[in-house]
CSV table of C-alpha atoms and ligand atoms in Angstrom, one decimal:
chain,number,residue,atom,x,y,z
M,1,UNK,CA,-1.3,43.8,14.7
M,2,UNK,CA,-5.1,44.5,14.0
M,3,UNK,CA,-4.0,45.1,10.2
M,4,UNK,CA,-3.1,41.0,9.8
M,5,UNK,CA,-5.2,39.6,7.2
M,6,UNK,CA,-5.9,35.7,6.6
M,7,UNK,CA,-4.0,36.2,3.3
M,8,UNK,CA,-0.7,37.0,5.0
M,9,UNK,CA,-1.8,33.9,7.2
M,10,UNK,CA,-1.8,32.2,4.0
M,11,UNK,CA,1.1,33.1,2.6
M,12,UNK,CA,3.4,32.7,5.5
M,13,UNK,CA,2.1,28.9,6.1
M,14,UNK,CA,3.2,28.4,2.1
M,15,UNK,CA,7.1,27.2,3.9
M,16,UNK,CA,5.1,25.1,6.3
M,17,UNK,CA,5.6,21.8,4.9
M,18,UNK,CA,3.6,18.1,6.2
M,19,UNK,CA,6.3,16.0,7.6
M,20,UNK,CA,4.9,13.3,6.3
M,21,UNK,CA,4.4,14.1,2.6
M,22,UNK,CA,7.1,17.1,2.7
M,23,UNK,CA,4.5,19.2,0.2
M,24,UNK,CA,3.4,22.8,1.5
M,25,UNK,CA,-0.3,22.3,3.1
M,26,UNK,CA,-1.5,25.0,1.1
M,27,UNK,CA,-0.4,23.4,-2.3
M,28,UNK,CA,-1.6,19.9,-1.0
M,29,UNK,CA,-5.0,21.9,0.2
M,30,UNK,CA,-5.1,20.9,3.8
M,31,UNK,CA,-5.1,24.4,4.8
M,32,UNK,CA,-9.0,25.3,5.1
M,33,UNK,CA,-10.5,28.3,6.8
M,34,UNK,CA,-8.4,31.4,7.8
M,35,UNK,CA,-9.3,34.2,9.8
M,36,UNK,CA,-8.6,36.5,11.9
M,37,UNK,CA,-10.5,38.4,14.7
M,38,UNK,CA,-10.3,40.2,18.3
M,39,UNK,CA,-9.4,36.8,19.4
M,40,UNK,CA,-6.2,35.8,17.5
M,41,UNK,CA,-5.7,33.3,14.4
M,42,UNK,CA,-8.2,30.6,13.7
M,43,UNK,CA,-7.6,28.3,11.1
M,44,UNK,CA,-8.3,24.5,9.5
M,45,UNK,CA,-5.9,22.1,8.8
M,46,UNK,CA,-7.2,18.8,7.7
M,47,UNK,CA,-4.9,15.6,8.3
M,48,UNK,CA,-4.3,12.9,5.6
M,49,UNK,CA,-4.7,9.8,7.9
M,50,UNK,CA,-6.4,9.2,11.1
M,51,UNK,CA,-4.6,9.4,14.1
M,52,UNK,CA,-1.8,10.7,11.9
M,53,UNK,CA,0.9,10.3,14.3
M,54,UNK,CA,3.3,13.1,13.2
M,55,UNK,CA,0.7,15.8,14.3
M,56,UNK,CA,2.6,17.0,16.6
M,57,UNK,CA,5.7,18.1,14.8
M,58,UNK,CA,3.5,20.1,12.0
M,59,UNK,CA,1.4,22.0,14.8
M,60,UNK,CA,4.7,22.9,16.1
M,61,UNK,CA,5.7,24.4,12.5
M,62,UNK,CA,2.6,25.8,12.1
M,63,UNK,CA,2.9,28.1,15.5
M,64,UNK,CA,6.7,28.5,15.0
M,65,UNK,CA,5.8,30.2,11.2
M,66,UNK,CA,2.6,32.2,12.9
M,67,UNK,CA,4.9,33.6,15.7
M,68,UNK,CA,5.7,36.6,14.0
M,69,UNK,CA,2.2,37.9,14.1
M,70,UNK,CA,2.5,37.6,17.7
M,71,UNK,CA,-1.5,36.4,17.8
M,72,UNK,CA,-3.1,33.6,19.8
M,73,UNK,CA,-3.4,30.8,17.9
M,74,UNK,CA,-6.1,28.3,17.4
M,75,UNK,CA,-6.4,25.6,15.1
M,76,UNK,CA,-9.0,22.7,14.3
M,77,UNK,CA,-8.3,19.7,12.7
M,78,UNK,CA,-9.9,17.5,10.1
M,79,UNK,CA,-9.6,14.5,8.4
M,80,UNK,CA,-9.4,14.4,4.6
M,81,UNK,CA,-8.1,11.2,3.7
M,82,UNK,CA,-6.5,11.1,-0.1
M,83,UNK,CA,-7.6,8.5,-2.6
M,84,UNK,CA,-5.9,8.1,-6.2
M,85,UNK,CA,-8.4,9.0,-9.1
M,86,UNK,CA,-10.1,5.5,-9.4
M,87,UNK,CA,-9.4,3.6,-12.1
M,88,UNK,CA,-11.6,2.6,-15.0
M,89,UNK,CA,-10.4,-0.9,-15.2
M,90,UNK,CA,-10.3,-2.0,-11.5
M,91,UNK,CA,-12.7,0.1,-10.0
M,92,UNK,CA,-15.7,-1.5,-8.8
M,93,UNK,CA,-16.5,0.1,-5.8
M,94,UNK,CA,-15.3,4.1,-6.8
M,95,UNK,CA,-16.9,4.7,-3.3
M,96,UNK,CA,-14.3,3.5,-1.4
M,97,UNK,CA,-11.0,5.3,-1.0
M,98,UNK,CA,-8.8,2.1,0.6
M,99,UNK,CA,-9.0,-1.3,0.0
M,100,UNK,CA,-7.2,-3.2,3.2
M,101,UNK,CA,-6.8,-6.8,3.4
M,102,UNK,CA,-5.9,-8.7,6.5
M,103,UNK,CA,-4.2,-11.8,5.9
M,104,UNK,CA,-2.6,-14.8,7.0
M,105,UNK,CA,-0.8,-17.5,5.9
M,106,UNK,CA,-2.3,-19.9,8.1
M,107,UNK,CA,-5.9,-20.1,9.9
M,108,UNK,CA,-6.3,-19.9,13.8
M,109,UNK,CA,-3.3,-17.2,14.1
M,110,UNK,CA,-6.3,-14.4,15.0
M,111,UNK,CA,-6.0,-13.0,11.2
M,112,UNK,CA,-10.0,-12.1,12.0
M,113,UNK,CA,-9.7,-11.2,15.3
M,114,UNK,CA,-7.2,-8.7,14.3
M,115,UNK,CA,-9.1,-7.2,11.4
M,116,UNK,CA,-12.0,-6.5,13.6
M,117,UNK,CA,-10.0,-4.7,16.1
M,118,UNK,CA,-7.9,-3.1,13.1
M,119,UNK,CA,-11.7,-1.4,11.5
M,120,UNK,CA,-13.1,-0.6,14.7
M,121,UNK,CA,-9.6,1.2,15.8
M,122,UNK,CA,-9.8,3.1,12.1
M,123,UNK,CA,-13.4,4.1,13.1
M,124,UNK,CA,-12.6,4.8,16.4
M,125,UNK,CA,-9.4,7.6,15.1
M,126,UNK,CA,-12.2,9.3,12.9
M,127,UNK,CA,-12.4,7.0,9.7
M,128,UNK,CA,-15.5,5.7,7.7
M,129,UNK,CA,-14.9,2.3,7.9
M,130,UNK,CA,-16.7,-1.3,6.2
M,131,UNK,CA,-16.1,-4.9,6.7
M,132,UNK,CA,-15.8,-7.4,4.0
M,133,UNK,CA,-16.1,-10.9,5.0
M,134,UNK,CA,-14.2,-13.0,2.8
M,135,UNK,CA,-13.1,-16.0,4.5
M,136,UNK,CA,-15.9,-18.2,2.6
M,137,UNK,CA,-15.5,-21.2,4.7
M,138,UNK,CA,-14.7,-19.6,7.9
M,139,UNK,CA,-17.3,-16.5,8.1
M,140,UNK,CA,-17.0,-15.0,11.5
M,141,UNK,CA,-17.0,-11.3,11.3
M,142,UNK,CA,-20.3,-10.8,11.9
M,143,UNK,CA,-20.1,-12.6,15.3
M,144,UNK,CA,-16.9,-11.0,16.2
M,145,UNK,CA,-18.8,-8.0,16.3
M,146,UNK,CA,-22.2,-8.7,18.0
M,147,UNK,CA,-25.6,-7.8,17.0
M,148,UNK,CA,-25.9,-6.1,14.2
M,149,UNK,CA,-27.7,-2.6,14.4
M,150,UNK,CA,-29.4,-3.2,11.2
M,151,UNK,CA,-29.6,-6.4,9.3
M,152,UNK,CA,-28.1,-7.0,5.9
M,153,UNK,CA,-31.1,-6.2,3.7
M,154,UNK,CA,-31.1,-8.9,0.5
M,155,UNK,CA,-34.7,-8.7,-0.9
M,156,UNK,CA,-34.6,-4.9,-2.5
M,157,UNK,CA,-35.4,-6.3,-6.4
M,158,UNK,CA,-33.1,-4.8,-8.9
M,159,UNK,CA,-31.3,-2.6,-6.6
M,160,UNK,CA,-27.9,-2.5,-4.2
M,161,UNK,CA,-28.1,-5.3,-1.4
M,162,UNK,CA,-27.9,-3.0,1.6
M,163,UNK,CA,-25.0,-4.3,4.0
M,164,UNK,CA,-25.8,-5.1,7.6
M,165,UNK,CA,-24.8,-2.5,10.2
M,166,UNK,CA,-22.6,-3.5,13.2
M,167,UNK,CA,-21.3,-0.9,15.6
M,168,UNK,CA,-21.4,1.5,13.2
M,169,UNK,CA,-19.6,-0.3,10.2
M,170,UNK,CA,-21.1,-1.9,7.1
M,171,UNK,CA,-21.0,-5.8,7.0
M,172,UNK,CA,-20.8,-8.0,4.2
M,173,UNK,CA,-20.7,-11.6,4.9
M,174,UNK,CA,-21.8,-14.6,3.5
M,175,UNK,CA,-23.2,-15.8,6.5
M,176,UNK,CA,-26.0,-13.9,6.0
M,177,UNK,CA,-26.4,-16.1,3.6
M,178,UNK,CA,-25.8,-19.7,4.0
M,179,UNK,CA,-27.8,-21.2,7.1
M,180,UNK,CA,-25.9,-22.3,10.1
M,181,UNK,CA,-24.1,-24.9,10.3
M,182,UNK,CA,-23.9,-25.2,6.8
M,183,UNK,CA,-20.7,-25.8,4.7
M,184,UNK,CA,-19.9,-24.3,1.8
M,185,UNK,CA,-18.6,-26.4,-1.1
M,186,UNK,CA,-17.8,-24.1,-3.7
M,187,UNK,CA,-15.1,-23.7,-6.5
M,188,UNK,CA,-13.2,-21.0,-8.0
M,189,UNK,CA,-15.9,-19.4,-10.3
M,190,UNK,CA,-18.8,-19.3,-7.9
M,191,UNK,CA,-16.4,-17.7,-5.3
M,192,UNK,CA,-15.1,-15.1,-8.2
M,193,UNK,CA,-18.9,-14.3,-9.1
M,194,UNK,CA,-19.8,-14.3,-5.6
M,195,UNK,CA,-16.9,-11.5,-4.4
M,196,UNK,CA,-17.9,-9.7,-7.7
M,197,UNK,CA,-21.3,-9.6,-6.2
M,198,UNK,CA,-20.1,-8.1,-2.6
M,199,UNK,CA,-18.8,-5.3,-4.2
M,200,UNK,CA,-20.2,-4.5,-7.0
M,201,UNK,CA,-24.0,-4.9,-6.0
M,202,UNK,CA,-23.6,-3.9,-2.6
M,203,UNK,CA,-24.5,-0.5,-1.3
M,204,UNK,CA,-21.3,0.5,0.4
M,205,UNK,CA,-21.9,4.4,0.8
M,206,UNK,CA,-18.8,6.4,1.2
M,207,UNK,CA,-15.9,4.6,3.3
M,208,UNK,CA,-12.6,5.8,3.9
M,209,UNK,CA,-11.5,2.0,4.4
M,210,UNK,CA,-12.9,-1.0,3.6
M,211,UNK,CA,-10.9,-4.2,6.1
M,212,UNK,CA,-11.2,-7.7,4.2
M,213,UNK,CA,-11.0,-10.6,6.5
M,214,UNK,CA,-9.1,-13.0,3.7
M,215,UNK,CA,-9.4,-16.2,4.0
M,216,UNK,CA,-5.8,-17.9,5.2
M,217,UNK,CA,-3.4,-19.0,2.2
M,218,UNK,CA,-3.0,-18.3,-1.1
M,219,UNK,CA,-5.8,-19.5,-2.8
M,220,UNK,CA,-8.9,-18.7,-4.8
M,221,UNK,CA,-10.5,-16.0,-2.9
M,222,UNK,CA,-7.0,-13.8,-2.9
M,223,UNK,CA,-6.6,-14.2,-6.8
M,224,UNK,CA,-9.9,-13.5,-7.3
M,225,UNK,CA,-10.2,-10.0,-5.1
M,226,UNK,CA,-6.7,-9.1,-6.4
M,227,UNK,CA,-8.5,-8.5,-9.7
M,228,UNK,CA,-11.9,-7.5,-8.7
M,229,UNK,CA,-10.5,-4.3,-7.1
M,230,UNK,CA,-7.6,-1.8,-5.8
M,231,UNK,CA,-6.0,-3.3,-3.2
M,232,UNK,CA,-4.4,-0.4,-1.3
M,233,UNK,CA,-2.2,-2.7,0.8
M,234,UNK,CA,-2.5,-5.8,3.1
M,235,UNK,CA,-1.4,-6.3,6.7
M,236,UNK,CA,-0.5,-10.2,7.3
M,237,UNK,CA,-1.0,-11.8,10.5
M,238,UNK,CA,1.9,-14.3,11.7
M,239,UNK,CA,2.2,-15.9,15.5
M,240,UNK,CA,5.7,-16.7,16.3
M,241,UNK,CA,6.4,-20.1,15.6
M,242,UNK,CA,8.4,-21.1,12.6
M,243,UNK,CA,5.4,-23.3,10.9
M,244,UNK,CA,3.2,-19.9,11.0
M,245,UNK,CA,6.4,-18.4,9.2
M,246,UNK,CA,7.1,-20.6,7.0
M,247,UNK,CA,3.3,-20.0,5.5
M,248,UNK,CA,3.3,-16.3,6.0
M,249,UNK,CA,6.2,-16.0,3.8
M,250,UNK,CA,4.7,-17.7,1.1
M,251,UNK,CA,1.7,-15.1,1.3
M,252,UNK,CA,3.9,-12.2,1.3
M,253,UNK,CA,5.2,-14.1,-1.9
M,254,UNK,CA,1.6,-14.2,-3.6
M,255,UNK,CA,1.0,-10.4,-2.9
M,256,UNK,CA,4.1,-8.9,-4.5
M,257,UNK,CA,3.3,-11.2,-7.1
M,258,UNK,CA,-0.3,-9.7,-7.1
M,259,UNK,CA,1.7,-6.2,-7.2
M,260,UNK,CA,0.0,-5.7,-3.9
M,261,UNK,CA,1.9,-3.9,-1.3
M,262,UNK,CA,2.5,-5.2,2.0
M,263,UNK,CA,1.8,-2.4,5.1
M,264,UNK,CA,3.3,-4.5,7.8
M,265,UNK,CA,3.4,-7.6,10.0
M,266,UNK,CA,1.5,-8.1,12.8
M,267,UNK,CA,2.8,-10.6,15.7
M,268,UNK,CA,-0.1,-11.7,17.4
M,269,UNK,CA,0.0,-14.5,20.3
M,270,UNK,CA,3.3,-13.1,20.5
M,271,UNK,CA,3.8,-13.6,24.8
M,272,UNK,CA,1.9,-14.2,27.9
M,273,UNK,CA,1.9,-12.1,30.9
M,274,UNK,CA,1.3,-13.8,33.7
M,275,UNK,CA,-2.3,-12.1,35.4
M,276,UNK,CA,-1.2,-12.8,38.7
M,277,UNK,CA,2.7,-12.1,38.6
M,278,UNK,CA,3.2,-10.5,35.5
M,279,UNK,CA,5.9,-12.7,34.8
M,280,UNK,CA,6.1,-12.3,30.8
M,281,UNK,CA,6.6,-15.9,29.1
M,282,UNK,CA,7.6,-16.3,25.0
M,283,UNK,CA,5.3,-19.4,24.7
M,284,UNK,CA,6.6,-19.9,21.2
M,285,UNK,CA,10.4,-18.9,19.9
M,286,UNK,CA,10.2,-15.5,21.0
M,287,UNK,CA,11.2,-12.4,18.0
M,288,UNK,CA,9.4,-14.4,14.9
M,289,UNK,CA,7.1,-11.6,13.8
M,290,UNK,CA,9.7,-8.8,13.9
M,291,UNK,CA,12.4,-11.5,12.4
M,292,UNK,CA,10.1,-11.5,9.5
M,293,UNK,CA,9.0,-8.3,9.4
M,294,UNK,CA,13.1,-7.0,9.1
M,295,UNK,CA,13.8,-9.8,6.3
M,296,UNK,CA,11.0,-8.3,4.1
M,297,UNK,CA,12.1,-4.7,5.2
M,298,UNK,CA,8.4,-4.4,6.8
M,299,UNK,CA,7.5,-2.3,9.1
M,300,UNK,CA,6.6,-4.9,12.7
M,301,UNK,CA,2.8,-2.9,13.2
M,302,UNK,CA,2.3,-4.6,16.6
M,303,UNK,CA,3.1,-7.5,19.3
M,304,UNK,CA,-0.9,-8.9,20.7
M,305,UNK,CA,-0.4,-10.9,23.7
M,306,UNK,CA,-1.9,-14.2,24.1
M,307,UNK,CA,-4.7,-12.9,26.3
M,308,UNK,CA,-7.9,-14.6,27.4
M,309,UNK,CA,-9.7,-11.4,27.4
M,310,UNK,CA,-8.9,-10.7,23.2
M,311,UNK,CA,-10.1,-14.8,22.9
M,312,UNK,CA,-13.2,-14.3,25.3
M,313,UNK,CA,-14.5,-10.6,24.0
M,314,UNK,CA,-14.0,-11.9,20.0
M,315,UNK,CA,-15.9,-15.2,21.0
M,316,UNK,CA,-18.7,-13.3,22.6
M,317,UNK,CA,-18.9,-10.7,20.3
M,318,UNK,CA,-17.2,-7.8,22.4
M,319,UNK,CA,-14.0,-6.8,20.2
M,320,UNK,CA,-11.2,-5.6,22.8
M,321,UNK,CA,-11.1,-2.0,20.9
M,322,UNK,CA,-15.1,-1.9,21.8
M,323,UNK,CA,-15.1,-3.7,25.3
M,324,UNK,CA,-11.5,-2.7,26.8
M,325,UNK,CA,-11.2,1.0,25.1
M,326,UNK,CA,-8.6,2.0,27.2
M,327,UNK,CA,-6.5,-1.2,27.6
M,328,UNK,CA,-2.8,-2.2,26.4
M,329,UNK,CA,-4.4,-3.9,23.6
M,330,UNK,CA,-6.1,-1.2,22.3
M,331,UNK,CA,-3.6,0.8,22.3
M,332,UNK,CA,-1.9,-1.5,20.2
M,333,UNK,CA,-4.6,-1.3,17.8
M,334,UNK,CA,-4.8,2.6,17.8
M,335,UNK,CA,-1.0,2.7,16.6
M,336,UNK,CA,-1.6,-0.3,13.9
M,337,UNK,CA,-4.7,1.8,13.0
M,338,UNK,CA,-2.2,5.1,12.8
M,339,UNK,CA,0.3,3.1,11.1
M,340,UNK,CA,-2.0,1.5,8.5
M,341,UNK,CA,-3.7,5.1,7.7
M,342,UNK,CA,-0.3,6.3,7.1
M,343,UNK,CA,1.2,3.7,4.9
M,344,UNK,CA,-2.1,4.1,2.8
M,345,UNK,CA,-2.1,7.9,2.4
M,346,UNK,CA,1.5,7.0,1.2
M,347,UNK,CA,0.2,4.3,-1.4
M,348,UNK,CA,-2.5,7.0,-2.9
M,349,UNK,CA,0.5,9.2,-4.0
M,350,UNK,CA,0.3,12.0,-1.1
M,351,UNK,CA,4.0,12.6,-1.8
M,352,UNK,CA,7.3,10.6,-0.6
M,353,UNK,CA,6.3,9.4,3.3
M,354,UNK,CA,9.6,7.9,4.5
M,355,UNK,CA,9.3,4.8,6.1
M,356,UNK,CA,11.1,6.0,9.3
M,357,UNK,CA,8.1,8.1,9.6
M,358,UNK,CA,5.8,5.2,11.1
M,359,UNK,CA,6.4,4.2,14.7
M,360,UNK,CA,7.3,0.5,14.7
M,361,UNK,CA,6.6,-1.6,18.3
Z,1,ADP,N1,-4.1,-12.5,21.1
Z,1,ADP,C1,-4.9,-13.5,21.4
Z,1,ADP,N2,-5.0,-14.1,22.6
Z,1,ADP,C2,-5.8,-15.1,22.9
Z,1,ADP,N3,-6.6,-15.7,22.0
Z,1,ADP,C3,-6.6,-15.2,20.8
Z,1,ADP,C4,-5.8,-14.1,20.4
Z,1,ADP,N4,-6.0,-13.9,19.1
Z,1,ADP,C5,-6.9,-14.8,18.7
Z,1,ADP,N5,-7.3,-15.6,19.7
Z,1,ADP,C6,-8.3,-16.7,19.6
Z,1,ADP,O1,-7.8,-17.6,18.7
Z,1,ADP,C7,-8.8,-18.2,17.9
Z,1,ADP,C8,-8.5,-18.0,16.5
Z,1,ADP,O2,-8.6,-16.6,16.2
Z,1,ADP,P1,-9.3,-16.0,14.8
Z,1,ADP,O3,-9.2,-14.6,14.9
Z,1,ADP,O4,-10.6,-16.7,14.6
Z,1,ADP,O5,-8.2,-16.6,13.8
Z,1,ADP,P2,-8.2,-16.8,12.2
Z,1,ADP,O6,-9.1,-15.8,11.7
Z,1,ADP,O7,-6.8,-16.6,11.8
Z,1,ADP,O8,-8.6,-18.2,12.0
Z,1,ADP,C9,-10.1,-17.6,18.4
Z,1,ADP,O9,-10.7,-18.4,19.4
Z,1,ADP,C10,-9.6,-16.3,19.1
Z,1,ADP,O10,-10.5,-15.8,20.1
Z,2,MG,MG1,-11.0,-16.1,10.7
């Protein structure tokens, strides 16, 4: 089989289709580097979302269609996540491919808490990831995440503010900002201009994601980013109880209104095990999150435990996806993270990803 050429290669992996998007990965341009040596096959296939979790099933295609040539096989993977062409009137940031917002419909559900995990998972699977802080009155992503690596860099006259760096992510806050202790007494306007400002005179770089912390509710800061820029989709943040529901629903409300799409619900505080008998106790009416999730037809992205460890590494600056890497909890994360990416690619027009496709808890 010396006389196999890396345009045969080609040609045969034209019926191998991404079981995601169901297009051919040569058509859709995943397929990167072919050749062919002493040693067998080599090629590049580059996925659409990190930690895309139907790998498996299109390496499988991809050696089933090769078999014929009867040559070892190896194949690296990338990442190439898609992005729609931006738009001209919404399209303040044209450096970032996704716009994610985490919400919630009330505060103190762990809407932040799970947005840093959610960014750090992303950039743990592979992706470019940035933070923007837009809980005006509640700023805590920065301590969330510890020290920053470099400080958010304000005095550079007439150019891009440069964002603060913190475990690897660009930060925009507006804590860097106001002085400690401080409350912020602003009105609709100031906020809009202020937003405007994060994005538009910020140096973001190149990110694959950009994870808003919103604010909880349905208020100014939601309006105003809902027409600043793309929003690729928002996860919303419920704990079980009724009361969190109740308010949850009403945000889901303000994003289709928005015209924003909703990836999924996330349950957090959902149980508690029991750290010395593992006895698992439904502290609130137990199923609330994946109730809500089925009455929207939303995917259910995860069920967080009501841990002291997520409290405790969030407080002192330790996310659980940093601190814990290998834990239940992060694993959690990872699949949210997978889920999200995937749900995204879907949104940038990749082709017709069936919801079945993403692994619900
Ligand atoms: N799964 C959890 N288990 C235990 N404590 C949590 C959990 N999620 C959040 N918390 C704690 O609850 C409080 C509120 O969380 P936070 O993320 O700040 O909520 P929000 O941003 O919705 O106001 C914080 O003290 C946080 O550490
Ligand atoms: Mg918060």
């Amino acid at each position: 089989m010396s006389q196999v050429t890396p345009e045969q290669v080609r040609v045969a992996l034209q019926t191998v289709l991404d079981p995601a998007t169901e297009r051919d990965i040569v058509t859709s341009r995943q397929l990167g580097e072919v050749s062919v040596s002493a040693d067998g096959i080599a090629l590049h296939v580059d996925l659409i979302s990190p930690g895309y979790p139907l790998r498996g099933g299109l390496e499988a295609a991809i050696r089933t269609t090769l078999d014929r040539f009867a040559l070892p096989i190896t194949i690296t993977w990338g990442l190439k996540i898609p992005r729609k062409p931006p738009r001209q009137d919404l399209d303040r940031v044209p450096s970032i491919k996704n716009v994610i917002a985490v919400a919630a419909g009330k505060g103190g559900v762990g809407k932040s808490t799970v947005a840093v995990n959610l960014a750090l998972a992303l950039q743990r699977l592979g992706a470019k990831v940035g933070m923007l802080d837009a809980d005006i009155f509640g700023p805590s992503v920065p301590h969330m995440l510890g020290p920053a690596s470099r400080p958010c860099d304000k005095s550079v006259d007439g150019q891009r503010i440069i964002p603060a760096l913190h475990r690897g992510m660009p930060i925009m806050s507006l804590d860097f900002f106001v002085e400690a202790g401080k409350a912020v007494m602003w009105r609709g306007p100031m906020i809009h201009k202020l937003l405007q400002q994060f994005l538009e005179d910020v140096n973001w770089g190149e990110l694959d994601y950009l994870v808003i912390d919103m604010p909880p509710g349905t208020g100014d800061v939601q309006l105003s980013l809902s027409k600043l820029l793309p929003i690729t989709g928002a996860v919303v943040v419920t704990t079980p109880q009724e009361v969190a529901l109740l308010d949850v629903r009403k945000a889901i409300d303000m994003f289709t209104h928005a015209e924003i799409p909703v990836l999924g619900v996330i349950e957090n505080m959902s149980h508690y095990r029991c750290p010395a008998c593992g006895h698992v106790d439904h502290l609130f009416a137990a199923g609330g999150g994946r109730r809500l999730a089925s009455d929207f037809d939303l995917p259910l992205l995860g069920e967080l435990p009501l841990e002291g460890a997520i409290s405790t590494s969030g407080e002192l600056g330790n996310p659980i996806v940093s601190i814990a890497p290998d834990s239940d909890n992060t694993r959690v994360f990872l699949s949210v993270a997978a889920n999200v990416g995937l749900a995204a690619a879907k949104l940038q027009g990749v082709g017709p990803i069936r919801s079945s496709l993403l692994r619900t808890v």
